[in-house]
XYZ file of C-alpha atoms in Angstrom:
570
model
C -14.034 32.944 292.630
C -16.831 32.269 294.844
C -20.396 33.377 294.291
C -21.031 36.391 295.879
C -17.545 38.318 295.479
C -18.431 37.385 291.509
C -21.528 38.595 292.374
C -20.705 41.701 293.379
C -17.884 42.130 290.771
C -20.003 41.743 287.996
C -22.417 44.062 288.945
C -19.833 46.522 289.868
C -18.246 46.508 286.245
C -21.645 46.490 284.433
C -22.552 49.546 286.736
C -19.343 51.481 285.869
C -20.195 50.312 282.693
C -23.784 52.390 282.585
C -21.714 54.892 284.015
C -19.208 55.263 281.319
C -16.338 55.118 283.800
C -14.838 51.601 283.042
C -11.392 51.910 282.558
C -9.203 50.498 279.775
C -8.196 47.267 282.331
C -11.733 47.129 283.828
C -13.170 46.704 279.993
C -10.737 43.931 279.478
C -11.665 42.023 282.687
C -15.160 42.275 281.832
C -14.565 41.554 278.649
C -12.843 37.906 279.433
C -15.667 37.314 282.100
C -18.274 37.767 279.536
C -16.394 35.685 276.755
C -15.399 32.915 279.064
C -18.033 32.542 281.888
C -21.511 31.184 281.302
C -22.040 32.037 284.991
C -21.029 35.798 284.743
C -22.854 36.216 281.301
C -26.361 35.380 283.761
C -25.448 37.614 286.511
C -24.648 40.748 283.603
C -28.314 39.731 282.131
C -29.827 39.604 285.325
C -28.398 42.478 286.626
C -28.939 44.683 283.170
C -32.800 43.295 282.796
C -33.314 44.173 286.407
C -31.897 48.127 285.409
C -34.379 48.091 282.259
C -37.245 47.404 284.535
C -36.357 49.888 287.310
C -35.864 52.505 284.227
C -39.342 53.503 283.723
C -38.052 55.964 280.653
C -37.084 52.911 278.413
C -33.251 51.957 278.884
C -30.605 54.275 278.560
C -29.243 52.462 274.960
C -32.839 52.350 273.818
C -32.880 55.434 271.661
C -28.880 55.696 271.146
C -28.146 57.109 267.525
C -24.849 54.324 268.026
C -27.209 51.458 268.439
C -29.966 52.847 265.712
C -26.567 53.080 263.016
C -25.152 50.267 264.208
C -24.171 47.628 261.648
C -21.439 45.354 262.216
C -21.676 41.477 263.248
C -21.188 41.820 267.414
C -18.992 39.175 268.304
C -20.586 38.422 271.485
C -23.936 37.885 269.259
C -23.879 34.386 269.013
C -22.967 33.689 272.759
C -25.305 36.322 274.192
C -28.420 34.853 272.298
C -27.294 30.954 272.966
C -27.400 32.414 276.558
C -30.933 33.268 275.888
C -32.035 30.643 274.113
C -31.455 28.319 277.349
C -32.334 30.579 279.579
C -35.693 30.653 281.796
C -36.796 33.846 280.671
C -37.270 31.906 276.924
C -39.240 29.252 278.664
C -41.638 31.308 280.436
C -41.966 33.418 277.123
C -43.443 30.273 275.506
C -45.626 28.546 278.519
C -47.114 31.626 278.293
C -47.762 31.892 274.829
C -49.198 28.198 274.852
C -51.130 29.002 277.792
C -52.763 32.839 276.966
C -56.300 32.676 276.516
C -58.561 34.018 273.685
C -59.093 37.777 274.247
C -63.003 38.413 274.421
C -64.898 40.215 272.050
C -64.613 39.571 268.730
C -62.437 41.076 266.489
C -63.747 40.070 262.965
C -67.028 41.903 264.037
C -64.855 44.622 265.224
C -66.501 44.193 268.363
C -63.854 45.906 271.255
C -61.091 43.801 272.733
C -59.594 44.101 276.113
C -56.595 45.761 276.933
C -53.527 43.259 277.175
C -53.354 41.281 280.437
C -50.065 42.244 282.791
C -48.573 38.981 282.650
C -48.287 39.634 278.836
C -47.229 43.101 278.968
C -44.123 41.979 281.104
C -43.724 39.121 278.569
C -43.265 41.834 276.285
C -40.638 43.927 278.636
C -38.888 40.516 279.203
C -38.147 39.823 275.457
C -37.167 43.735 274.874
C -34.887 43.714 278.319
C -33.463 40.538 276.469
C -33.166 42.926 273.096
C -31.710 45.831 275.307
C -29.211 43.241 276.980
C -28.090 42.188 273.334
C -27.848 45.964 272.428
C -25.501 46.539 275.594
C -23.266 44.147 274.807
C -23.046 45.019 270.945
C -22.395 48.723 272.208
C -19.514 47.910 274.398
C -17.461 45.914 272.022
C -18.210 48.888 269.565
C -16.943 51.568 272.193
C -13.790 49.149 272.460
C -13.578 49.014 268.659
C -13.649 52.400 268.378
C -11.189 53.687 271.130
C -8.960 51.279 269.592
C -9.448 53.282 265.972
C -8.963 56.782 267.513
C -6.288 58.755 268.158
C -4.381 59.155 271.329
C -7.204 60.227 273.947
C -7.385 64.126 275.273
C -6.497 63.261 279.096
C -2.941 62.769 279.729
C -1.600 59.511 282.360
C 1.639 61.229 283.456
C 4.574 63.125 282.345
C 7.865 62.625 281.440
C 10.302 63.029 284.711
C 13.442 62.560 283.659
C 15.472 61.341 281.028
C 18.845 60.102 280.310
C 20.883 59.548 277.042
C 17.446 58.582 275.355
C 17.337 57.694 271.620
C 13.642 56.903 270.521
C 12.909 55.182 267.677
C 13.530 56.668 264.816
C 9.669 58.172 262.891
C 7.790 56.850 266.296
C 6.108 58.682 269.640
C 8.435 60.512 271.607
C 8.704 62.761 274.779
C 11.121 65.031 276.625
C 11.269 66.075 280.002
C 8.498 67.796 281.476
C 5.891 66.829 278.824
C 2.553 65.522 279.176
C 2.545 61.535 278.612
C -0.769 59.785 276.615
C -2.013 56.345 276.225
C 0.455 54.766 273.130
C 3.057 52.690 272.206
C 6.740 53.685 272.801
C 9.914 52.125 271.856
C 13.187 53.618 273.368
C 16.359 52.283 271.229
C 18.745 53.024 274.543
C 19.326 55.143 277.474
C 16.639 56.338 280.815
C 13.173 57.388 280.821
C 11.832 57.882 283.958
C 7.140 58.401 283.850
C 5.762 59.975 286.832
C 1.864 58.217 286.399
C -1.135 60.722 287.943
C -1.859 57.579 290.418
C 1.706 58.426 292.022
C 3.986 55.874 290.507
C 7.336 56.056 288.964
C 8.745 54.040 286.643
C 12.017 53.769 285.124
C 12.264 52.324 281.484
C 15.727 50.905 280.285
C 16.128 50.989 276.430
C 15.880 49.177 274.704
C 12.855 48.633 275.069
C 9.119 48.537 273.544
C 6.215 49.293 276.112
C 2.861 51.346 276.018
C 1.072 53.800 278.719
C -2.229 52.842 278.687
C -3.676 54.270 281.663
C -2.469 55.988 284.551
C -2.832 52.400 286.410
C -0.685 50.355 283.888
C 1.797 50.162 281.742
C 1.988 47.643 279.043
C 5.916 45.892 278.556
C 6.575 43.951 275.401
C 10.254 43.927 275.573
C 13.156 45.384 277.940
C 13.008 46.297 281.780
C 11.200 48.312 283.701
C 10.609 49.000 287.866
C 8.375 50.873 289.138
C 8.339 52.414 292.549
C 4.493 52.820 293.968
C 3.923 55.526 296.174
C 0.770 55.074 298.994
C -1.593 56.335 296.738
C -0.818 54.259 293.947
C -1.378 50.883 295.271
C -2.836 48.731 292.563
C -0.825 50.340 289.499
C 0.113 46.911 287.467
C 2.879 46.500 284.467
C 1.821 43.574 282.241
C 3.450 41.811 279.911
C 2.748 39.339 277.307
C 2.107 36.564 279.209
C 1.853 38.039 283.310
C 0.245 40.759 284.974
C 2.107 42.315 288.015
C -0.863 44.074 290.255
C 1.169 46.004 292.994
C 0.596 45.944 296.418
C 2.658 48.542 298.030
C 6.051 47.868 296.541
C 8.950 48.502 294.096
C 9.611 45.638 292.005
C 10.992 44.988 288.214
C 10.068 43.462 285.568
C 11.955 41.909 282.522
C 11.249 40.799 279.025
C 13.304 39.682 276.985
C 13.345 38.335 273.011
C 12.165 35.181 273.501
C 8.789 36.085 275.428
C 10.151 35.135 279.117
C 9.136 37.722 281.675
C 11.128 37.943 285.235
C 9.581 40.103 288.105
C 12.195 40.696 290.405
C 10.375 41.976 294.325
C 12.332 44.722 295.778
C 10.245 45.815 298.762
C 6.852 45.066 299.310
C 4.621 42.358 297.505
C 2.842 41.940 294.744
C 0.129 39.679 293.198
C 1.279 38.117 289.793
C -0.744 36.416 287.381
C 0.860 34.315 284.730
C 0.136 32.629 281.577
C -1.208 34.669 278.546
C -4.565 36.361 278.005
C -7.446 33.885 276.892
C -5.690 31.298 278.226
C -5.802 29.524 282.004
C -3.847 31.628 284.290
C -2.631 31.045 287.739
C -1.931 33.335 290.631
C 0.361 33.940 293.454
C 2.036 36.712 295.652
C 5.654 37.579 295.179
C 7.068 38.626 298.559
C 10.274 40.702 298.796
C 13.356 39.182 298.472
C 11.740 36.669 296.109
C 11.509 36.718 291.861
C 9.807 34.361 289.463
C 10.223 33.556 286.152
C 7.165 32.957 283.802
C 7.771 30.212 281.023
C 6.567 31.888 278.038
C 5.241 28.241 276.526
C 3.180 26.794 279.462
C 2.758 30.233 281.893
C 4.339 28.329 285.047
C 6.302 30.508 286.985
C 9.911 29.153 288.303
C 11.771 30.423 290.965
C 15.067 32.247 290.247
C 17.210 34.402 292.494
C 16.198 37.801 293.296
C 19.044 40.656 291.997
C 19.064 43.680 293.505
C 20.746 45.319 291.222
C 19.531 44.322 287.845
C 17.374 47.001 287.226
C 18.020 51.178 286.808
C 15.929 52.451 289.791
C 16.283 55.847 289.674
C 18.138 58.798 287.379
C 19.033 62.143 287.552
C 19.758 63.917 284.693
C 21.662 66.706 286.250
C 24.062 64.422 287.714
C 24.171 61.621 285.145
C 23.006 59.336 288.082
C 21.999 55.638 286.966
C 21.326 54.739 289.877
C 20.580 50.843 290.210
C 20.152 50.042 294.291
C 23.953 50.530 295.149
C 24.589 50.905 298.806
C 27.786 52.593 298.767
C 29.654 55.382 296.675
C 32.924 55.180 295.472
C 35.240 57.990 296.889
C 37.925 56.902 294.715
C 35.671 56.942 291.828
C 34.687 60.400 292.708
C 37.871 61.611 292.573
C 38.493 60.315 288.903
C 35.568 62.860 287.923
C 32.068 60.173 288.684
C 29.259 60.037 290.768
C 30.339 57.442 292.863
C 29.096 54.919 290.543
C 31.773 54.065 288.786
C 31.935 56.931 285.527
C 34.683 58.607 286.636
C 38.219 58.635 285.002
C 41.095 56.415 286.773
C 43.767 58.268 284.758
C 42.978 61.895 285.849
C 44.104 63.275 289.024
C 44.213 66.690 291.251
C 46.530 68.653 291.678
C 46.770 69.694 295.908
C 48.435 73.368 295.240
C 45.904 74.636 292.572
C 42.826 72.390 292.751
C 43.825 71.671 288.904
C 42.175 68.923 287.416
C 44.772 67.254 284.957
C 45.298 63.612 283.814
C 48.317 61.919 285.149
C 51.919 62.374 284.769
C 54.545 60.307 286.633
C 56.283 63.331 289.370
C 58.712 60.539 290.669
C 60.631 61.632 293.379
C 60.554 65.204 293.114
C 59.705 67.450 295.914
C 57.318 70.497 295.874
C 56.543 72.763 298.512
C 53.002 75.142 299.318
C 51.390 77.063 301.674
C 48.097 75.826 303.392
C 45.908 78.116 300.616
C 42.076 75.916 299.867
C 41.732 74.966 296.391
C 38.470 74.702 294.929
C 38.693 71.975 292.467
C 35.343 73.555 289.890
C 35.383 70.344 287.727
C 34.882 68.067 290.261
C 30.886 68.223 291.506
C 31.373 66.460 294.780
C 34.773 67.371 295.678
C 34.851 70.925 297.689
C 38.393 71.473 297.485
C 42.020 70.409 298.172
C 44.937 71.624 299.752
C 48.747 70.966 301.187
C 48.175 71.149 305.171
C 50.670 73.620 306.025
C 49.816 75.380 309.168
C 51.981 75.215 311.561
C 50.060 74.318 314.576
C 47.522 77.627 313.728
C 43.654 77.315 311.665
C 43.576 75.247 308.929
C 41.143 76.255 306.504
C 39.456 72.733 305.163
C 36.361 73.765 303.128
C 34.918 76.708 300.674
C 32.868 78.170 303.882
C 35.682 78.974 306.344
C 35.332 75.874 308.067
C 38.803 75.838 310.245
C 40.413 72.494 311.879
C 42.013 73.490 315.480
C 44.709 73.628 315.934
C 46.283 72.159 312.283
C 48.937 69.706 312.648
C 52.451 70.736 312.339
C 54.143 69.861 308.479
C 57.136 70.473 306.206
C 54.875 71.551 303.840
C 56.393 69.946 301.223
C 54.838 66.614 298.986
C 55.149 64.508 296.407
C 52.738 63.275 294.318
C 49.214 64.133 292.981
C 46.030 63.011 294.066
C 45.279 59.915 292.554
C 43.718 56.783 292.108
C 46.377 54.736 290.458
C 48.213 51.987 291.541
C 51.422 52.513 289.345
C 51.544 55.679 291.108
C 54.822 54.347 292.298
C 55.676 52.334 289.436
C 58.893 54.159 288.347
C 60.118 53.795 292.404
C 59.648 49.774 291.826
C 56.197 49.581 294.550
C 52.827 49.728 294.589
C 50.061 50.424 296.949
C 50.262 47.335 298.617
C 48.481 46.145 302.275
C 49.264 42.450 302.792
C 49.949 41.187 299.262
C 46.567 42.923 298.416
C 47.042 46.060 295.392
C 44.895 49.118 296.025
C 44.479 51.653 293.440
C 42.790 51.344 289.883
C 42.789 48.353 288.540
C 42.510 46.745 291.674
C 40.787 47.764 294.790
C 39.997 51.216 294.565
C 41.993 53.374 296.585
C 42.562 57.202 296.930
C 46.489 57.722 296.985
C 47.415 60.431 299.400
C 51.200 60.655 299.873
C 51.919 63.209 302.560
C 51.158 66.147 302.931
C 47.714 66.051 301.244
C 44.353 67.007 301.621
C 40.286 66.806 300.103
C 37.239 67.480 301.468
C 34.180 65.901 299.560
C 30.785 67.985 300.325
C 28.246 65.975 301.455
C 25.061 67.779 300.219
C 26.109 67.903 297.249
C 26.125 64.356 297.039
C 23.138 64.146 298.670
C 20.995 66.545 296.647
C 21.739 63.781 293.563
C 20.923 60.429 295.458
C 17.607 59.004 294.675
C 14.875 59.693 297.199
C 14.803 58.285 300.657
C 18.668 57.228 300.427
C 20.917 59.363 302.286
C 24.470 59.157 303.419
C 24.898 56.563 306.849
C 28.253 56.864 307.685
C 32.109 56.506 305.604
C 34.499 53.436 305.346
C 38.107 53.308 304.706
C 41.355 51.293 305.248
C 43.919 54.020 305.980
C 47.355 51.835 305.161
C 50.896 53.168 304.293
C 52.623 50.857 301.385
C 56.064 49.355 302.226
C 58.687 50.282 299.938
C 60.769 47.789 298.575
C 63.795 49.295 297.836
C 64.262 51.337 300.874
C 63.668 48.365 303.721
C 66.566 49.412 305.700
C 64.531 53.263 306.113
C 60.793 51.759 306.505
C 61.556 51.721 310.597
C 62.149 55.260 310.512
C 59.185 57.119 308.543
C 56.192 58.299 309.973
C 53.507 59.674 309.232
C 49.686 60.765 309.946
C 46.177 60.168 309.321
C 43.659 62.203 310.024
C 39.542 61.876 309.550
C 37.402 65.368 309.748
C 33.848 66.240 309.957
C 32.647 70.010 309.525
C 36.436 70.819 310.742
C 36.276 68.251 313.878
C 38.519 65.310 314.230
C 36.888 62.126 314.208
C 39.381 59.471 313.675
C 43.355 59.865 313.689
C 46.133 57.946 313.751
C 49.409 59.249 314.352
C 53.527 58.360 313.817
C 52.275 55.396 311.980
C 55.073 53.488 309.494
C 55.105 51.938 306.046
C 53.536 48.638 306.643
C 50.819 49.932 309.079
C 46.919 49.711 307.885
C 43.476 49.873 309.913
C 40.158 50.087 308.851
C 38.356 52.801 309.545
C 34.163 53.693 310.365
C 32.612 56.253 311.636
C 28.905 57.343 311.275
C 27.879 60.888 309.570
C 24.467 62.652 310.319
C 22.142 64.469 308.190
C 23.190 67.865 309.445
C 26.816 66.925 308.508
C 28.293 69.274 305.222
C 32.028 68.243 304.742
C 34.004 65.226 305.250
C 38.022 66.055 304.913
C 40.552 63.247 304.472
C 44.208 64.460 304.874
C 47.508 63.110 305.735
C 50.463 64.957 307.052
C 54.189 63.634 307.638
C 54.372 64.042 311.125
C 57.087 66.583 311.398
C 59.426 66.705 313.710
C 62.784 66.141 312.615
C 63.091 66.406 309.018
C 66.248 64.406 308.970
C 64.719 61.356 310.821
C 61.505 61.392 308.945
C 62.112 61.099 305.098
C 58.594 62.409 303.259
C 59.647 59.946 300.244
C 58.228 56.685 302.902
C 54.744 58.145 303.885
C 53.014 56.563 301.045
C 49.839 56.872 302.348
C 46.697 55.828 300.456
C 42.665 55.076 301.732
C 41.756 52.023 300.264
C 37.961 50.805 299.456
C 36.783 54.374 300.590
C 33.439 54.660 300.574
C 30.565 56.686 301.602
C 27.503 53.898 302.565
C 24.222 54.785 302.041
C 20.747 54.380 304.111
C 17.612 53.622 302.306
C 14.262 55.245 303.994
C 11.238 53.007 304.049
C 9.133 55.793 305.149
């Protein structure tokens, strides 16, 4: 540190310090300055003897009922008077004691004596600044001491945000959501906790883990993961562990502990500075850019470069949802449909019914036939999925979401279908296929997939989705392969089906593809706009002659479908 910015940071903490405003980390940094710096101990005398002079009512310690009671060996003492001892205030106390002359008068014939000279009136102040200095000291390790006896303080750091699955431990501190949060330890056994700090940032704790709040600035992590998202007023807010300190710098990073005393830090966005090795002991510094992590060695504090993973870490939840969300860039449609978020909770083995919007686990329909009209089904269950229906208009409206919202004209169909709405691959098991593109399987347990067999249609809602995403991610656009599986026991038929694909937003045709046969597959993107409410997926038989166009060969399916997501710096 070079001489005047320690300059100037020493006399900035002991200020504070006069002040009573140091804060929990400031203490500690002063602390380990005054402990470990022979240099910083003279500027904190210099700068406190200076105050005592300026303060022409005695020093603000001076008549302090803590100091006058106080009775405990200071553990700064020792250095503090060493300091002292050496110092050239001690010298010039005694070449002025060898050098003061006799007072006149004299004093055995009580004659008068002179008043004191200046020079030893200030030797006096000198050696009672000294006193005051020691007095200082004494009373801030005693205001640490005690802080560290009392209970948790009045003024809050945060509160509770969210929370997930939590289990605390069992007898210890915990919170639910919407509480105030205070300086303490905390151990979560498993699930989400997400802190909203007063300085504006967020941070997501994954149990299990064992961490404190300290201030509304830090947060302490002995064990588990944590990642923290700093907003622009928060820059600064550090997480440290036992042997690093991450000081943010306008960023979201994470930060790992685990058994053995290893901490990771893992840069998102942003940078941060990180100082490694443990308290007491020499540490070294360095800035983690994004895209970069380190790994601190718990033994000797280096810090080794490891590979940066974006999705180690929980980086936002929502309750309401059961959202875990952990950086992923895309939702699963097909995962959706099995009853999740897009994540990958939902269900493989449950499935929708087109001509009620029923919700139902699976049952093998084989070849049977079933017929409906072109009614909307909501599907209530199912959070993201607006409805369902059999397409079934005969060239007129079709009616594609809760709100009205018509396609027009509506392609021409039989009417009739198959199958379900599902997401399985032995969907055609009991026919001897599966949902096959060039030797690749789609459909759970393979690539996901959404099987569609004409004449069959669902229409996801898209705020919905979006009113569950973390902040700043929104929906960018969907992805699909739209493919119609061969059949291998009917090759001498595959020429002759057809069928159709069609892609909707808010009712409009986007994308469609038309008299397609088995064996036929294209992947699909198209963009979708903040304004945008529905997206309907549907595919139809192509009717035209019912004898030339066997429904039992459009097995359609939308493989890898996906809804990819934006992230908003801003």
């Amino acid at each position: 540190m070079k001489e005047n910015t320690k300059i100037i940071q020493i006399t900035t903490l002991a200020w504070r310090a006069l002040q009573n405003q140091l804060k929990p980390h400031e203490f500690e940094i002063l602390e380990d300055l005054l402990a470990n710096d022979p240099e910083a101990r003279a500027i904190y005398l210099e700068f406190m003897a200076n105050h005592a002079t300026m303060n022409q009512s005695g020093f603000i310690f001076e008549s302090s009922p803590v100091c006058d009671a106080l009775e405990i060996d200071d553990p700064f003492r020792q250095v503090v008077e060493k300091d002292l001892s050496e110092s050239a205030v001690r010298k010039a106390m005694r070449e002025s004691q060898d050098t003061l002359p006799e007072p006149p008068g004299d004093s055995k014939a009580g004659l008068p004596r002179r008043s004191e000279p200046s020079f030893q009136k200030l030797i006096k102040l000198v050696a009672r600044t000294a006193a005051i200095v020691l007095l200082c000291l004494t009373v801030l390790w005693l205001d640490r001491t005690l802080m560290q006896c009392q209970p948790a303080p009045i003024h809050s750091v945060g509160l509770m945000a969210d929370a997930m699955n939590v289990q605390w431990k069992p007898g210890g501190v915990e919170y639910r959501i919407g509480e105030k949060i205070y300086p303490g330890e905390l151990e979560l056994e498993t699930g989400c906790a997400k802190f909203a700090f007063h300085d504006g940032a967020e941070v997501v704790i994954e149990g299990p883990a064992r961490f404190s709040l300290v201030a509304s600035d830090r947060l302490d992590l002995q064990r588990g993961r944590a990642y923290a998202r700093i907003g622009p007023d928060a820059i600064g807010f550090s997480i440290v562990t036992p042997n690093s300190k991450v000081i943010d710098l306008g960023t979201e990073f994470g930060v790992i502990v685990d058994s053995s005393g290893s901490s990771q830090v893992h840069m998102i966005k942003g940078r941060a500075s990180l100082l490694a090795g443990k308290r007491g002991q020499e540490r070294s510094s360095s800035l983690i850019e994004a895209g970069q992590a380190g790994r601190v060695d718990p033994a000797s504090g280096k810090v080794h470069s490891i590979t940066m993973e974006k999705e180690a870490f929980v980086r936002d939840i929502s309750s309401s949802s059961g959202l875990a969300w952990r950086g992923q860039m895309a939702i699963d449609l097909a995962d959706v449909i099995g009853g999740g978020n897009g994540f990958g909770a939902g269900n493989p083995d449950m499935v929708i019914d087109p001509a009620t919007g029923k919700f139902t686990e699976y049952v093998e329909r084989g070849k049977s036939t079933r017929s409906a009209n072109s009614t909307y089904n909501p599907v209530a269950p199912l959070k993201y999925v607006d409805g369902v229906f059999v397409p079934n208009s005969n060239g007129g409206p079709l009616v594609v979401s809760s709100l009205g919202t018509q396609m027009t004209p509506g392609p021409r169909t039989s009417g009739c279908f198959r199958k379900d709405i599902t997401v399985l691959n032995k969907v055609y098991r009991s026919e001897g296929g599966n949902l096959t593109d060039h030797d690749i399987k789609y459909g759970y347990p393979f690539h996901p997939a959404i099987s569609m067999h004409a004449n069959l249609g669902i229409t996801f809602d898209l705020e919905a989705i979006r009113k569950d995403l973390p902040a700043n991610v929104d929906i960018a656009g969907f992805e699909a392969l739209c493919a119609v599986a061969v059949s291998p026991n009917e090759t001498d038929l595959n020429d002759r089906g057809m069928s159709d694909f069609w892609i909707l937003i808010d009712g409009k045709e986007q994308k469609s593809y038309q008299a397609v046969k088995p064996g036929f597959s294209q992947w699909t993107q198209l963009a979708i706009t903040p304004g945008n409410r529905f997206l309907t997926i549907l595919t139809t038989d192509h009717r035209q002659n019912a004898d030339q166009d066997p429904i039992q060969l459009d097995r359609c399916f939308f493989g890898d479908p996906v809804l990819r997501l934006t992230y908003n710096d801003k």
